PDB file of C-alpha atoms in Angstrom:
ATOM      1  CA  UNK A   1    -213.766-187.078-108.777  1.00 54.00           C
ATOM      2  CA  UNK A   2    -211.692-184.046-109.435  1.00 60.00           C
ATOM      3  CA  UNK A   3    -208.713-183.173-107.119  1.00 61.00           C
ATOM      4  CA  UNK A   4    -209.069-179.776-105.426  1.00 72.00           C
ATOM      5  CA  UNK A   5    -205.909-178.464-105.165  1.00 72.00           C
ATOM      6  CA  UNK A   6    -206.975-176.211-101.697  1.00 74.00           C
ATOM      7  CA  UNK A   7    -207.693-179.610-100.118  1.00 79.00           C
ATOM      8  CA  UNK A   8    -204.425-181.263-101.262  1.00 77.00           C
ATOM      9  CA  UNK A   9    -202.259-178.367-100.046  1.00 82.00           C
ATOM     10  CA  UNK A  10    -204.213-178.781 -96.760  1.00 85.00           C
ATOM     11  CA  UNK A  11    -203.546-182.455 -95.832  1.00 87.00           C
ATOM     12  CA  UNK A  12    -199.848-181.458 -96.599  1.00 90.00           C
ATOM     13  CA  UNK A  13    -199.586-178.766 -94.300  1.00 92.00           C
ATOM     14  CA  UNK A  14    -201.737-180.953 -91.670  1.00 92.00           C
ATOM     15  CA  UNK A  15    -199.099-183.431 -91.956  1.00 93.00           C
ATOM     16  CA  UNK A  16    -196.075-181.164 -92.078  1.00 95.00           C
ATOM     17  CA  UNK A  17    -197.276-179.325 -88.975  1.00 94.00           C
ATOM     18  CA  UNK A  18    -197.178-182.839 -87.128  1.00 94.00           C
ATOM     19  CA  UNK A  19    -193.998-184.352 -88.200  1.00 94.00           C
ATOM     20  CA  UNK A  20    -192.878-180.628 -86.876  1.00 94.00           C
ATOM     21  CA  UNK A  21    -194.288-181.124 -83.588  1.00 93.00           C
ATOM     22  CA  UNK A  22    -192.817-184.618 -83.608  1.00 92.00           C
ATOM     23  CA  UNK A  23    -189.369-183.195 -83.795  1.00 92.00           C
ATOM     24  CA  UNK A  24    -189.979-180.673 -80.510  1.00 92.00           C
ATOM     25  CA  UNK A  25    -191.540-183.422 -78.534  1.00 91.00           C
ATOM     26  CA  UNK A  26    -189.182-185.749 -78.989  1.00 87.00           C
ATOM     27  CA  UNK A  27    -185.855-183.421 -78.526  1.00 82.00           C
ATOM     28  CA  UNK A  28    -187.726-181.484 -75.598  1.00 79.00           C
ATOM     29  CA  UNK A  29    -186.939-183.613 -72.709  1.00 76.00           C
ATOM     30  CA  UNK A  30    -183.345-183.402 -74.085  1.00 72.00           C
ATOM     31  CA  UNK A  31    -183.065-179.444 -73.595  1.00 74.00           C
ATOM     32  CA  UNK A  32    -181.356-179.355 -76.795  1.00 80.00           C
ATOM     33  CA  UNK A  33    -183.115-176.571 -78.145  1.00 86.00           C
ATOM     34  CA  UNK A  34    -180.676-175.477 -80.909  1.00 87.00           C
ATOM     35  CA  UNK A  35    -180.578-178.968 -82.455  1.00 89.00           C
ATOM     36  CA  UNK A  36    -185.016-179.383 -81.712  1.00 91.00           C
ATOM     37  CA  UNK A  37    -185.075-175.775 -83.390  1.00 93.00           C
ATOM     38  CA  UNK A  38    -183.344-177.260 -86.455  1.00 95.00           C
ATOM     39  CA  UNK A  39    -185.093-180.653 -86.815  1.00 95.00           C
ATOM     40  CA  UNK A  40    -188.824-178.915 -86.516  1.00 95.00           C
ATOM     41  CA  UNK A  41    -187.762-175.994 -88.739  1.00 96.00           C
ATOM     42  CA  UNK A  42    -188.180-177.507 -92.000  1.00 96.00           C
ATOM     43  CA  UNK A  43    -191.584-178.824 -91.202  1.00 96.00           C
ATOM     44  CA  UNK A  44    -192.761-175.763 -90.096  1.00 97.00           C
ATOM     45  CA  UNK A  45    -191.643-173.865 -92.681  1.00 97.00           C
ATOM     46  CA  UNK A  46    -192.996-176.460 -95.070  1.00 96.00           C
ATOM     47  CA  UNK A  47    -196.349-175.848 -93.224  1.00 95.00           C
ATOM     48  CA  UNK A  48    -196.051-171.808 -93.181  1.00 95.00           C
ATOM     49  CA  UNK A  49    -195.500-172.524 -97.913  1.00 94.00           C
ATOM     50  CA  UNK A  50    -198.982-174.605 -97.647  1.00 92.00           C
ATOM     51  CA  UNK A  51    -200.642-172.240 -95.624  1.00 92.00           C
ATOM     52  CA  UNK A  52    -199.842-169.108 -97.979  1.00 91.00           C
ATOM     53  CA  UNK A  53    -201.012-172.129-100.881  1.00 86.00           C
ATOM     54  CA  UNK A  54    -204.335-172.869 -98.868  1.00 86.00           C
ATOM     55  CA  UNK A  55    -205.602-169.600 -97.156  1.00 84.00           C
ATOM     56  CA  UNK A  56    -205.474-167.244-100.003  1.00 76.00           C
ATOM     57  CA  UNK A  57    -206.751-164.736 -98.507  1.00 78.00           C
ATOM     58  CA  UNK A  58    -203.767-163.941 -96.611  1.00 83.00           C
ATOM     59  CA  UNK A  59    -201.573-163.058 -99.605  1.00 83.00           C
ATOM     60  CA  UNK A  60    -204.250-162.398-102.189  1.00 81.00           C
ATOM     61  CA  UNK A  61    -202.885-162.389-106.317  1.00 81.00           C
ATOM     62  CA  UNK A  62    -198.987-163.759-106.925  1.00 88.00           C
ATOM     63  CA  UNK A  63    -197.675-162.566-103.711  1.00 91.00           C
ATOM     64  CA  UNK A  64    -199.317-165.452-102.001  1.00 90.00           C
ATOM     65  CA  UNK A  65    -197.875-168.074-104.340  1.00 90.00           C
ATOM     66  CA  UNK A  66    -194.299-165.908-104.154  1.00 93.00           C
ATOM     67  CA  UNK A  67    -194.303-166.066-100.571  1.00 95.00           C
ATOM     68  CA  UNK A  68    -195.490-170.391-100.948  1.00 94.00           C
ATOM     69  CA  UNK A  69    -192.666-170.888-103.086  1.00 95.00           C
ATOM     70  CA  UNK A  70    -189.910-168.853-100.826  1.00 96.00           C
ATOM     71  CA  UNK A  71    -190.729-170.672 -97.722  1.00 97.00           C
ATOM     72  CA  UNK A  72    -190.559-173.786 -99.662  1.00 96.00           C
ATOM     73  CA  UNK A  73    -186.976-173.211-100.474  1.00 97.00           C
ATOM     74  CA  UNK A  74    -186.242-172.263 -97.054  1.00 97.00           C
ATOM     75  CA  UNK A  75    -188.039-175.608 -95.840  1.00 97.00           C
ATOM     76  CA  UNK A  76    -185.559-177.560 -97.749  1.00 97.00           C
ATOM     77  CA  UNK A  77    -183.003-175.385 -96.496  1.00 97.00           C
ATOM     78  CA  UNK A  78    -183.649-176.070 -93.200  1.00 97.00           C
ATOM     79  CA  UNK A  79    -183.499-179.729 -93.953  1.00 97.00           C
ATOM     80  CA  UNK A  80    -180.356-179.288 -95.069  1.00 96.00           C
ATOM     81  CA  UNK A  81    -179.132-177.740 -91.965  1.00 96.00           C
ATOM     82  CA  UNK A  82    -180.975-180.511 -89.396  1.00 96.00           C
ATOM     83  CA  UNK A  83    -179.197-183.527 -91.631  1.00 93.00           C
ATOM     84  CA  UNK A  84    -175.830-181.324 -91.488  1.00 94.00           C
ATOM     85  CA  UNK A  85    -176.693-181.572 -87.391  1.00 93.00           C
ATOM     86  CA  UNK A  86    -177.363-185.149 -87.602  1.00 91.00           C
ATOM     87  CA  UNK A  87    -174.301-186.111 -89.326  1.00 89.00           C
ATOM     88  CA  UNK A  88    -171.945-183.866 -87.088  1.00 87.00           C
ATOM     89  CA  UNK A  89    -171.457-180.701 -89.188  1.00 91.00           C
ATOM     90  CA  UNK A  90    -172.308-177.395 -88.530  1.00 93.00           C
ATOM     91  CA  UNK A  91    -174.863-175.149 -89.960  1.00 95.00           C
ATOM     92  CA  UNK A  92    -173.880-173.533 -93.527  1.00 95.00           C
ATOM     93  CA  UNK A  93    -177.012-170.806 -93.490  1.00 95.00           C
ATOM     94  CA  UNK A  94    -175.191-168.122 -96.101  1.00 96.00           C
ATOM     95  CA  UNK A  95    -175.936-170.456 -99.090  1.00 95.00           C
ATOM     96  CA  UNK A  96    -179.634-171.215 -98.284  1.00 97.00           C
ATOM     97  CA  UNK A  97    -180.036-166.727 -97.509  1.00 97.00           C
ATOM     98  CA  UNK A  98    -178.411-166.166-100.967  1.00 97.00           C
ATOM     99  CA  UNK A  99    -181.115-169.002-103.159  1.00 96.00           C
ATOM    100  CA  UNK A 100    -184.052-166.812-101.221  1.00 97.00           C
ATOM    101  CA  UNK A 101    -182.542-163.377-101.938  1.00 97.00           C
ATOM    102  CA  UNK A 102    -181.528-164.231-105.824  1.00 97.00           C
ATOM    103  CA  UNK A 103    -185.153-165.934-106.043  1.00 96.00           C
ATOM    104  CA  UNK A 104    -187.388-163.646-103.899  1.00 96.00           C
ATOM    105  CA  UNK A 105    -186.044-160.350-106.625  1.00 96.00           C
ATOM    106  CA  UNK A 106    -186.206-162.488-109.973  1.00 96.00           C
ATOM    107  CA  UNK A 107    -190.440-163.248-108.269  1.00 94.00           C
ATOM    108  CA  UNK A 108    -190.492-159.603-107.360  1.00 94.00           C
ATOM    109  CA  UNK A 109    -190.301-158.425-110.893  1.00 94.00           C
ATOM    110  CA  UNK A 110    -192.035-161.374-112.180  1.00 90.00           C
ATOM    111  CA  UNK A 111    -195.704-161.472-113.459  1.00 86.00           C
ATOM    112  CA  UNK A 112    -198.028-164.482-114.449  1.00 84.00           C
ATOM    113  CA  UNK A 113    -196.355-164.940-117.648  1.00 86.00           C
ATOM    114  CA  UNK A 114    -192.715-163.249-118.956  1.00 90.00           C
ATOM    115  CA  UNK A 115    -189.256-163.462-119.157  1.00 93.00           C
ATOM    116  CA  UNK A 116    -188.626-163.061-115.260  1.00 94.00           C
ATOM    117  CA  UNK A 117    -191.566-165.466-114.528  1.00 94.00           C
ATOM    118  CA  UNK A 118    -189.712-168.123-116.451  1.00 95.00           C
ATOM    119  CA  UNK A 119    -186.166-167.178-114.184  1.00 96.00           C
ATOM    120  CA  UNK A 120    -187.801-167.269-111.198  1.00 96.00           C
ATOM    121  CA  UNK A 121    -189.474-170.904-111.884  1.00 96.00           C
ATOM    122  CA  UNK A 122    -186.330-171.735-112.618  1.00 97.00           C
ATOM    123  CA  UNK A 123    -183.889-170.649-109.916  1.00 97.00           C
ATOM    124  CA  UNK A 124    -187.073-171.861-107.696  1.00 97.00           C
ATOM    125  CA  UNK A 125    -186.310-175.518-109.066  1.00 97.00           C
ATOM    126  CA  UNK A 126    -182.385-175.041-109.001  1.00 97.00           C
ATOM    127  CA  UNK A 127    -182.403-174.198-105.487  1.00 97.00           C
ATOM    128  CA  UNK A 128    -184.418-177.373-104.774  1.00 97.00           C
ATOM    129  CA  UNK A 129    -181.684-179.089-106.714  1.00 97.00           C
ATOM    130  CA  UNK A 130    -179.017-176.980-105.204  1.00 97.00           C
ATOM    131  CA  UNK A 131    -179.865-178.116-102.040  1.00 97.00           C
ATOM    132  CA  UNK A 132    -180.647-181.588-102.385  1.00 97.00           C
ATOM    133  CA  UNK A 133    -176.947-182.177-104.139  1.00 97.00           C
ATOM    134  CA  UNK A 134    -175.397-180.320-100.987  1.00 96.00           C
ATOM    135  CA  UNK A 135    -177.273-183.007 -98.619  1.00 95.00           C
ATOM    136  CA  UNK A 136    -176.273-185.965-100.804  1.00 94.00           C
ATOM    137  CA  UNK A 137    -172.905-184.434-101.045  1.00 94.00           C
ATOM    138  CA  UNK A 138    -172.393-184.562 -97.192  1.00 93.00           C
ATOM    139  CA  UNK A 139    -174.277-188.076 -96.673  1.00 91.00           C
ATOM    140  CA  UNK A 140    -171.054-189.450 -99.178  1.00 89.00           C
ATOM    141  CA  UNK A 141    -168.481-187.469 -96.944  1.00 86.00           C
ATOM    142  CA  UNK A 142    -169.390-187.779 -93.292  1.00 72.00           C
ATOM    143  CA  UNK A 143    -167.100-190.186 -91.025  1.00 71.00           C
ATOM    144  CA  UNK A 144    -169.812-191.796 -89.523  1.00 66.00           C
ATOM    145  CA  UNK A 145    -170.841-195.423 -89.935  1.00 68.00           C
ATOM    146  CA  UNK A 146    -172.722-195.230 -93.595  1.00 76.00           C
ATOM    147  CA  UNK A 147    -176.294-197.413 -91.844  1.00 82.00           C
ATOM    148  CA  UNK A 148    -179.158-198.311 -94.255  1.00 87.00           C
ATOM    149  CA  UNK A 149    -180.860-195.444 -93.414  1.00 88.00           C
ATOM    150  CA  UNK A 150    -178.009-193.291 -94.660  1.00 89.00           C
ATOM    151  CA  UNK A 151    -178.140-195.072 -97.698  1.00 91.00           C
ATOM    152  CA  UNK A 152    -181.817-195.282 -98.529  1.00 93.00           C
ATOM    153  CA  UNK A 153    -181.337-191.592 -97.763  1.00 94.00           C
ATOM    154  CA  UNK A 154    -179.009-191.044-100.632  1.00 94.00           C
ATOM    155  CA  UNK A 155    -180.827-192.606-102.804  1.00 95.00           C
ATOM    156  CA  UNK A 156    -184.007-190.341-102.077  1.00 96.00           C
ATOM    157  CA  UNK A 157    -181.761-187.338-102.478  1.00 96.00           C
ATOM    158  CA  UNK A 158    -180.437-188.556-105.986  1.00 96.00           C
ATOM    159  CA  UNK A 159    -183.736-189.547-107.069  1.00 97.00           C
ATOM    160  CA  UNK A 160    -185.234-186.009-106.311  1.00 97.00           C
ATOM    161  CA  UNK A 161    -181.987-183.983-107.505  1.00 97.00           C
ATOM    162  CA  UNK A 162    -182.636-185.771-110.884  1.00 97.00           C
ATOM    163  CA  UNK A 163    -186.232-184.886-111.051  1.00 97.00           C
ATOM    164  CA  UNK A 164    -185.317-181.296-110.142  1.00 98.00           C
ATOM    165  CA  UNK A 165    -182.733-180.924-112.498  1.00 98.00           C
ATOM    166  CA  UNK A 166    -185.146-182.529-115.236  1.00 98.00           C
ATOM    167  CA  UNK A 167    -187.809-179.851-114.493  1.00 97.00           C
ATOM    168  CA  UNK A 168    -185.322-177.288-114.831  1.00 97.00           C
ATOM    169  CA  UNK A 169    -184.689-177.855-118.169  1.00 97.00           C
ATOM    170  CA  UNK A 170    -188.150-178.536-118.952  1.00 97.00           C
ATOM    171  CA  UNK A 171    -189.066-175.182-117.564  1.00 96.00           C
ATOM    172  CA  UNK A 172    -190.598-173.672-120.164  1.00 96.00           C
ATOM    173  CA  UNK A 173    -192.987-176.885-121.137  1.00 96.00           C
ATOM    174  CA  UNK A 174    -194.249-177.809-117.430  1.00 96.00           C
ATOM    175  CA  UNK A 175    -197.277-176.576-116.138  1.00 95.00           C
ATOM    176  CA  UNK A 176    -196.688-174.851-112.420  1.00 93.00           C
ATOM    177  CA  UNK A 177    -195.455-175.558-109.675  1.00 93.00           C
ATOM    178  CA  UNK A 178    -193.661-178.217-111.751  1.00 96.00           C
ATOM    179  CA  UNK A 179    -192.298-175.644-114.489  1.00 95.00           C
ATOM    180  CA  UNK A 180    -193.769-172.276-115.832  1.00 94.00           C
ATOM    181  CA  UNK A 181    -196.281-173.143-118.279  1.00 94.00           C
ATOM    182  CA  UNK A 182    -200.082-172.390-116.989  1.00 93.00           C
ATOM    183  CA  UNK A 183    -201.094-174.687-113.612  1.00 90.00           C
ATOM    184  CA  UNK A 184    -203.188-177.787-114.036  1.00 91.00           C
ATOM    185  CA  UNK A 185    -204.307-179.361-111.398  1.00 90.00           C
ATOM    186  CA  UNK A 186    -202.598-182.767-112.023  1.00 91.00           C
ATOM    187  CA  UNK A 187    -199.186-180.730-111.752  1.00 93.00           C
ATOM    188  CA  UNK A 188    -200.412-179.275-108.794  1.00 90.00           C
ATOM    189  CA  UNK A 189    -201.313-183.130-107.586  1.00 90.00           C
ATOM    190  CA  UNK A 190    -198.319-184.482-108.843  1.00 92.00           C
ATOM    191  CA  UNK A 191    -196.013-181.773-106.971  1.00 93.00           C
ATOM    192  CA  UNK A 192    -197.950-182.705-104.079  1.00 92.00           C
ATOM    193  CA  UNK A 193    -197.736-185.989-103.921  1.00 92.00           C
ATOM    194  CA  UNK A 194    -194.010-186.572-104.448  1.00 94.00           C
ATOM    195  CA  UNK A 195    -193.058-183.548-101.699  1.00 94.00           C
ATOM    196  CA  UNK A 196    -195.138-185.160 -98.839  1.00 93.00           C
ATOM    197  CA  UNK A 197    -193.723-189.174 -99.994  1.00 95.00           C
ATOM    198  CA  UNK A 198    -190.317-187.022 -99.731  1.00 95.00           C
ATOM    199  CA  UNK A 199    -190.857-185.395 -96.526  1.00 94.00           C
ATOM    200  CA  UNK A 200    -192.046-187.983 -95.062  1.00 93.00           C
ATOM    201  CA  UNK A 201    -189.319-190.571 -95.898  1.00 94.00           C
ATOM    202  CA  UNK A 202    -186.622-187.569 -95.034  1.00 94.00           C
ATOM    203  CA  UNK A 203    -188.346-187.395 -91.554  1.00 94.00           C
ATOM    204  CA  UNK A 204    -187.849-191.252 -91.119  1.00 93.00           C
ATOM    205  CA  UNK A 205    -184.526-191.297 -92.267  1.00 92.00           C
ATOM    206  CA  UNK A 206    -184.016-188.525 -89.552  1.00 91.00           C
ATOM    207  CA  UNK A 207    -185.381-190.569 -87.027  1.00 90.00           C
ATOM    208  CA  UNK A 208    -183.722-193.625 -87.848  1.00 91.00           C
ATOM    209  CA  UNK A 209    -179.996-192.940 -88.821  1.00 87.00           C
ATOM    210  CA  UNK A 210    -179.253-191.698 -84.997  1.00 84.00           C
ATOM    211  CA  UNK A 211    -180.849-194.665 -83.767  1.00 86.00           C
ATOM    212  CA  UNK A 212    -178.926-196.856 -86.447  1.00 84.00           C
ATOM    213  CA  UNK A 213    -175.355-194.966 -85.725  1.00 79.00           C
ATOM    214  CA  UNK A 214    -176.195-195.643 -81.852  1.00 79.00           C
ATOM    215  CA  UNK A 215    -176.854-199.676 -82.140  1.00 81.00           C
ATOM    216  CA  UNK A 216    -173.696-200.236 -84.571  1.00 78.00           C
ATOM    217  CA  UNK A 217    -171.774-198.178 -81.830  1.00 75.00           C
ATOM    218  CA  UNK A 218    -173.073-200.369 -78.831  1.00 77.00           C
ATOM    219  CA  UNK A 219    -172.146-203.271 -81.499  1.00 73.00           C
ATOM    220  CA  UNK A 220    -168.741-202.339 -81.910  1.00 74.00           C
ATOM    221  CA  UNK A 221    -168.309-201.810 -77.868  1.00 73.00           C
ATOM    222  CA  UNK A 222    -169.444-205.331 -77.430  1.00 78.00           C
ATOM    223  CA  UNK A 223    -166.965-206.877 -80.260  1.00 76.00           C
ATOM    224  CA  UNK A 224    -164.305-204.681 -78.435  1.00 76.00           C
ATOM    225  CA  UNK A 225    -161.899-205.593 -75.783  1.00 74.00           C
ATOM    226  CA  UNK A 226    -162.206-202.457 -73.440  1.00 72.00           C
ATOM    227  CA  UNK A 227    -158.453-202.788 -72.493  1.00 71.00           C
ATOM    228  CA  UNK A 228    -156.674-203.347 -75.435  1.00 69.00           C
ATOM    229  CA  UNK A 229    -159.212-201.800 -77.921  1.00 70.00           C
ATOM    230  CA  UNK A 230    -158.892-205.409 -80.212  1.00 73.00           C
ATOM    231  CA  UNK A 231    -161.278-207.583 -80.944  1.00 74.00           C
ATOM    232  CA  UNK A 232    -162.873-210.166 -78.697  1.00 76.00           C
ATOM    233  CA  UNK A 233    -164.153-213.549 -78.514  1.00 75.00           C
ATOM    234  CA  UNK A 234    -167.126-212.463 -80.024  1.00 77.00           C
ATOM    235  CA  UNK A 235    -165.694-210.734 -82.726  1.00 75.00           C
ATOM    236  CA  UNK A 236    -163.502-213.644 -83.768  1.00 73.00           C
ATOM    237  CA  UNK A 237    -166.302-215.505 -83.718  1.00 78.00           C
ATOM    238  CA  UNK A 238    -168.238-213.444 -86.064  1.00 74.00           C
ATOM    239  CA  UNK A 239    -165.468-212.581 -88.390  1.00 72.00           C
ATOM    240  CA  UNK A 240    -165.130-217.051 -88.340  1.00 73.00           C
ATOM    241  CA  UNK A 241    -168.736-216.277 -89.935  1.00 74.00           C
ATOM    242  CA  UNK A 242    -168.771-213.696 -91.909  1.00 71.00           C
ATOM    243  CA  UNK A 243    -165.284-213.517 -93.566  1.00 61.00           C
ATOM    244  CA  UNK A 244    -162.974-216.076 -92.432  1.00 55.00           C
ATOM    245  CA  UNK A 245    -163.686-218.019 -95.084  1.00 58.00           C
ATOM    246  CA  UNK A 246    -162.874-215.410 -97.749  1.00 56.00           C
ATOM    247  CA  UNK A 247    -159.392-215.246 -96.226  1.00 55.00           C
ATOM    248  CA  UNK A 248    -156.962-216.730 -97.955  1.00 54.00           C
ATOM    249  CA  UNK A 249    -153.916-214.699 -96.615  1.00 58.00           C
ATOM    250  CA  UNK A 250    -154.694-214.317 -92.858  1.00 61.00           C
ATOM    251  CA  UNK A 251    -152.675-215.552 -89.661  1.00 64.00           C
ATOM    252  CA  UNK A 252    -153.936-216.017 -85.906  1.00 66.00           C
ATOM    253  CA  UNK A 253    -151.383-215.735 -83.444  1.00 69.00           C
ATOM    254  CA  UNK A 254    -152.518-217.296 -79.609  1.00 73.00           C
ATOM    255  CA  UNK A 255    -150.528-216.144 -76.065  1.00 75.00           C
ATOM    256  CA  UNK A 256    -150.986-218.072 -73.380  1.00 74.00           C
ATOM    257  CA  UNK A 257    -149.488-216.755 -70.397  1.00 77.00           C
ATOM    258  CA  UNK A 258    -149.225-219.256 -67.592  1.00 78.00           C
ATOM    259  CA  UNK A 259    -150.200-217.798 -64.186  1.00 76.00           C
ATOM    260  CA  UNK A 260    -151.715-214.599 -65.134  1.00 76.00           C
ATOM    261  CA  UNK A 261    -153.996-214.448 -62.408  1.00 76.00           C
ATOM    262  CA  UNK A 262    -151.278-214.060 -60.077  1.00 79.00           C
ATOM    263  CA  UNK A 263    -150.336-211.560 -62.326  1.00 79.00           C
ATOM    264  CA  UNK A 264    -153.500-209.801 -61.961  1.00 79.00           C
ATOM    265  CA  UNK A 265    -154.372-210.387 -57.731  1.00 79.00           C
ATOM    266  CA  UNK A 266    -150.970-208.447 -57.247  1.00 79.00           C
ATOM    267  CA  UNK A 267    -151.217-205.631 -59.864  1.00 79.00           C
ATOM    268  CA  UNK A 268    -154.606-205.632 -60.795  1.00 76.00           C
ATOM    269  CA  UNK A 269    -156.741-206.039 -63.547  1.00 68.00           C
ATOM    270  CA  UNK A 270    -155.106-202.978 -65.496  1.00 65.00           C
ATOM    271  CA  UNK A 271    -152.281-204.914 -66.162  1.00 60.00           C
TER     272      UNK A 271
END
């Protein structure tokens, strides 16, 4: 059986719209609209590229696969901007605006075939790279606790920065979306396949790396003596476990003060 292409761009933008509403469900009780704005965004937008790929009659001729392939870049843009969120950054929109702009004039004067058809393939695939180097740049960077998620993340992000920076310089030998030689429709598969396994794990690592930075914070609150800010029992105890062993140049010094409740019925326990 023969892959329609219609019908695969279609389950994709079924699925995109979801995770989408996903995001504004789950950050809607919150009331944190700028931050459920950001996390839905680049499903949405993901969903508004298939829908100009599906419905052709919207955008009939090249405009309708220009204004697929813009949205697309602005989809991973916005993912950008809701993992900047996550980590504790702020928004960088300026360098997302200037991919669109430089891409959206190089399709304007583009046809099927050409010179400018070739560019605009190309910056279309550098952007994606572009912006999946700037997210793996700022998982490396970020001060918070670096959580499997955060990791597995990275690893998607270098995967697919590699496979767009391949397809860049195989531009002028890959059949679209994947480069701009003529479509076939196992490129078309093929491209969407690997964006929905990508979106998809993205979306989870969203999901999970707030959740994972919120259970080793609760961890290190329960290791932590509230008064002092050291270590307690329990963190002796698991550092006994995990590393004491692999210590050969540690010390532990015990105080025992005699009578320190007395200490503590006449000037309290913030002594």
């Amino acid at each position: 059986m023969t892959p329609d292409p219609p019908t695969l761009l279609g389950y994709s933008t079924v699925i995109f719209l979801l995770l989408g509403v996903h995001f504004i469900l789950s950050e809607f009780s919150g009331r944190r609209w700028s931050r459920m704005a950001w996390y839905a965004a680049p499903f949405f937008l993901g969903a508004i590229s298939g829908l100009f790929s599906t419905v052709q009659s919207i955008l009939p001729g090249q405009w309708g696969l220009r204004m697929s392939s813009l949205f697309m870049i602005m989809a991973y843009g916005a993912a950008w901007q809701a993992m900047r969120i996550i980590l504790g950054y702020r928004t960088r929109v300026l360098p997302v605006l200037l991919a669109c702009i430089v891409f959206f004039v190089l399709s304007a004067l583009s046809g099927h075939t050409g010179l400018f058809h070739i560019l605009s393939t190309a910056c279309r695939l550098a952007a994606l790279a572009m912006l999946h180097i700037l997210g793996l740049r700022n998982l490396r960077n970020a001060d918070q606790i670096k959580t499997p998620a955060r990791r597995n993340l990275q690893r998607l992000l270098t995967l697919y920065a590699g496979f767009y920076l391949l397809l860049v310089a195989l531009v002028l030998w890959m059949p679209a979306p994947l480069g701009a030689a003529p479509a076939t429709i196992w490129a078309v598969a093929t491209y969407n396949f690997l964006t929905v396994i990508e979106v998809t794990l993205f979306a989870l690592g969203m999901i999970a790396i707030p959740w994972e930075q919120l259970a080793f914070q609760q961890k290190e609150l329960i290791l932590q003596d509230p008064l002092s800010g050291g270590g307690n029992r329990r963190a002796f105890q698991e550092w006994l476990e995990n590393d004491g062993k692999n210590c050969a140049h540690e010390a532990l010094l015990m105080v025992d003060i005699d009578h320190f409740k007395n200490i503590n019925d006449l000037h309290g326990h913030a002594i």
